Amino acid sequence: AGDTLLVGASGGDGAVAGSGSAYVFVRSAGVWTEEQELEAGDGAWGDAFGRSVALSGEAAIVGSPEDDDVGEASGAAYHFSRSAGVWSEGAKIHAADAAAEDRFGHSVSLSAETALVGAPSEDEGGLWAGAAYAFVWTGGAWSEEQKLTGAANAVFDHFGWSAAMTEDTLLVSAPHDGGGYTSGSVYVFVRSG
């Protein structure tokens, strides 16, 4: 994002050995310099913090799909913000219907005041059908705006494996969806109202 780069290291040592971390680099006069290592304040071994990362302006979202807050590997995403060159951890985000093995945070994307978080093992539509969740920043907090699923929403689709967004357009992959075995699909969503 401009002259700021965020790199995840989900197997790194972070605050706790093996919890994961993410690194912020800034570019000045064509040279990249490490600005800060980001860590989950409540990180634990195997959380995979840094599996996914996203930047927008002075904000970052870092996925931690193996976080166990709401059950084993239920997952989480962390919001960080930068002020005067220092990054601080803010909200920890969960899906409203979070459950064990969802792996929420496997993918993340961020655009202005909207965050998109994938949970490719969420199984409301069938085992590992997957889902993605859109959140909006209002009143100083993240609130869940909508849960998204694929049109077919079938077993093993892994919808939410990867995600990208810009303003009011979202892209979500389902690598095992499609016309043939694991042929894959990408779904486009647009927001209106």
Coordinates of C-alpha atoms in Angstrom, one line a residue:
A1 CA 0.0 0.0 0.0
G2 CA 2.0 3.0 -1.3
D3 CA 5.3 2.9 0.5
T4 CA 4.3 0.4 3.2
L5 CA 4.7 -3.4 2.8
L6 CA 3.2 -6.0 5.1
V7 CA 4.6 -9.6 5.1
G8 CA 3.2 -12.5 7.1
A9 CA 5.3 -15.2 8.8
S10 CA 2.6 -17.6 10.1
G11 CA 5.2 -20.1 11.5
G12 CA 7.3 -17.4 13.2
D13 CA 7.8 -17.0 16.9
G14 CA 5.9 -13.7 17.5
A15 CA 5.0 -13.1 21.2
V16 CA 5.0 -16.9 21.8
A17 CA 7.1 -19.5 20.0
G18 CA 5.3 -20.7 16.9
S19 CA 2.4 -18.3 17.2
G20 CA 3.3 -16.3 14.1
S21 CA 4.0 -12.7 13.3
A22 CA 3.9 -10.1 10.5
Y23 CA 6.5 -7.6 9.5
V24 CA 5.9 -4.0 8.3
F25 CA 8.5 -2.4 6.0
V26 CA 8.5 1.2 4.7
R27 CA 10.3 2.5 1.6
S28 CA 12.2 5.7 1.6
A29 CA 14.4 6.9 -1.3
G30 CA 14.0 3.5 -2.9
V31 CA 15.2 1.5 0.1
W32 CA 12.9 -0.8 2.2
T33 CA 13.5 -0.8 5.9
E34 CA 11.7 -2.8 8.6
E35 CA 9.5 -0.6 10.6
Q36 CA 7.9 -3.0 13.1
E37 CA 7.1 -6.7 13.9
L38 CA 3.4 -7.2 14.6
E39 CA 2.4 -9.8 17.1
A40 CA -0.9 -11.0 18.5
G41 CA -1.2 -9.8 22.2
D42 CA -2.8 -13.2 23.1
G43 CA -0.9 -15.3 20.6
A44 CA -0.4 -19.0 21.3
W45 CA 1.6 -21.8 19.6
G46 CA 0.2 -22.8 16.3
D47 CA -2.2 -19.9 15.8
A48 CA -0.8 -19.2 12.4
F49 CA -1.0 -15.4 12.9
G50 CA 0.2 -13.9 9.7
R51 CA -1.2 -16.6 7.4
S52 CA -2.9 -13.7 5.6
V53 CA -2.3 -9.9 5.7
A54 CA -3.9 -6.8 4.2
L55 CA -3.1 -3.1 4.3
S56 CA -5.1 0.0 3.6
G57 CA -3.8 3.4 4.5
E58 CA -2.8 3.4 8.2
A59 CA -4.7 0.2 9.0
A60 CA -3.8 -3.5 8.7
I61 CA -5.7 -6.8 9.1
V62 CA -3.8 -9.9 10.0
G63 CA -5.4 -13.4 9.8
S64 CA -4.9 -16.1 12.5
P65 CA -6.9 -19.1 11.2
E66 CA -5.7 -21.5 13.8
D67 CA -6.7 -19.3 16.8
D68 CA -8.8 -21.3 19.3
D69 CA -10.9 -18.7 21.0
V70 CA -14.3 -20.1 19.9
G71 CA -13.1 -23.7 19.4
E72 CA -10.1 -25.4 17.9
A73 CA -9.0 -23.7 14.7
S74 CA -12.1 -21.4 14.8
G75 CA -9.8 -18.6 13.7
A76 CA -9.6 -14.8 14.2
A77 CA -8.4 -11.6 12.5
Y78 CA -6.6 -8.8 14.2
H79 CA -6.8 -5.1 13.4
F80 CA -3.8 -2.8 13.8
S81 CA -3.5 0.9 13.2
R82 CA -0.4 3.1 12.8
S83 CA 0.0 6.5 14.4
A84 CA 3.3 8.5 14.3
G85 CA 5.1 5.5 12.8
V86 CA 4.0 3.1 15.6
W87 CA 1.6 0.2 15.0
S88 CA -0.8 -0.7 17.8
E89 CA -3.2 -3.7 18.1
G90 CA -6.8 -2.8 18.1
A91 CA -9.8 -5.1 17.8
K92 CA -9.7 -8.9 17.5
I93 CA -12.4 -10.0 15.0
H94 CA -14.5 -13.2 15.0
A95 CA -17.5 -14.2 12.9
A96 CA -20.9 -13.9 14.6
D97 CA -21.4 -17.7 14.0
A98 CA -17.8 -18.8 14.7
A99 CA -17.3 -22.4 15.3
A100 CA -14.4 -24.9 15.6
E101 CA -12.5 -25.8 12.5
D102 CA -13.8 -22.8 10.5
R103 CA -10.3 -21.3 10.0
F104 CA -11.7 -17.8 9.9
G105 CA -8.8 -15.5 8.8
H106 CA -7.3 -17.9 6.2
S107 CA -7.7 -14.9 3.9
V108 CA -8.1 -11.2 4.5
S109 CA -8.6 -8.1 2.5
L110 CA -9.0 -4.5 3.5
S111 CA -10.2 -1.4 1.6
A112 CA -10.8 1.8 3.5
E113 CA -13.3 1.0 6.2
T114 CA -14.4 -2.5 5.0
A115 CA -12.7 -5.8 5.8
L116 CA -13.2 -9.1 4.1
V117 CA -12.3 -12.3 6.0
G118 CA -12.4 -15.8 4.5
A119 CA -13.3 -19.0 6.5
P120 CA -12.8 -21.8 3.9
S121 CA -13.6 -24.6 6.4
E122 CA -16.9 -23.1 7.6
D123 CA -19.5 -25.8 7.1
E124 CA -23.0 -24.4 7.2
G125 CA -23.5 -25.3 3.5
G126 CA -21.8 -28.7 3.9
L127 CA -18.4 -30.0 5.2
W128 CA -15.8 -27.3 4.3
A129 CA -18.1 -25.5 2.0
G130 CA -16.7 -22.2 3.3
A131 CA -17.8 -18.7 3.8
A132 CA -16.5 -15.1 3.8
Y133 CA -17.5 -12.3 6.0
A134 CA -17.7 -8.5 5.3
F135 CA -17.1 -6.2 8.2
V136 CA -17.4 -2.4 8.4
W137 CA -15.7 0.0 10.7
T138 CA -18.3 2.2 12.4
G139 CA -18.2 4.0 15.7
G140 CA -14.7 2.9 16.4
A141 CA -15.4 -0.8 16.1
W142 CA -15.8 -3.6 13.5
S143 CA -19.3 -4.9 12.9
E144 CA -20.2 -7.8 10.7
E145 CA -22.1 -6.5 7.7
Q146 CA -22.8 -9.7 5.8
K147 CA -21.9 -13.4 5.5
L148 CA -21.2 -14.5 1.9
T149 CA -21.3 -17.9 0.4
G150 CA -21.0 -19.3 -3.1
A151 CA -24.1 -19.9 -5.3
A152 CA -23.6 -23.7 -5.1
N153 CA -22.2 -23.7 -1.6
A154 CA -21.3 -27.4 -1.7
V155 CA -19.2 -29.8 0.3
F156 CA -15.4 -29.2 0.0
D157 CA -15.7 -26.0 -2.1
H158 CA -13.4 -24.1 0.4
F159 CA -15.2 -20.8 -0.5
G160 CA -13.1 -18.1 1.1
W161 CA -9.7 -19.6 0.5
S162 CA -8.5 -16.3 -0.9
A163 CA -10.2 -12.9 -1.0
A164 CA -9.6 -9.5 -2.5
M165 CA -11.6 -6.3 -2.6
T166 CA -11.6 -2.7 -3.7
E167 CA -14.3 -0.3 -2.5
D168 CA -17.6 -2.0 -3.2
T169 CA -16.4 -5.0 -5.2
L170 CA -15.3 -8.3 -3.6
L171 CA -13.7 -11.3 -5.1
V172 CA -13.8 -14.6 -3.2
S173 CA -12.3 -17.9 -4.5
A174 CA -13.7 -21.4 -4.1
P175 CA -10.8 -23.6 -5.4
H176 CA -12.7 -26.9 -5.3
D177 CA -16.0 -25.5 -6.9
G178 CA -16.7 -25.5 -10.6
G179 CA -17.6 -27.7 -13.5
G180 CA -14.9 -30.4 -12.8
Y181 CA -13.1 -31.9 -9.9
T182 CA -11.2 -29.1 -8.1
S183 CA -11.6 -26.9 -11.3
G184 CA -12.3 -23.9 -9.1
S185 CA -14.4 -20.7 -9.3
V186 CA -14.1 -17.0 -8.3
Y187 CA -17.2 -15.2 -7.2
V188 CA -17.7 -11.4 -7.7
F189 CA -19.9 -9.5 -5.2
V190 CA -20.9 -5.9 -5.4
R191 CA -22.3 -3.8 -2.6
S192 CA -25.3 -1.5 -3.1
G193 CA -27.1 0.3 -0.2

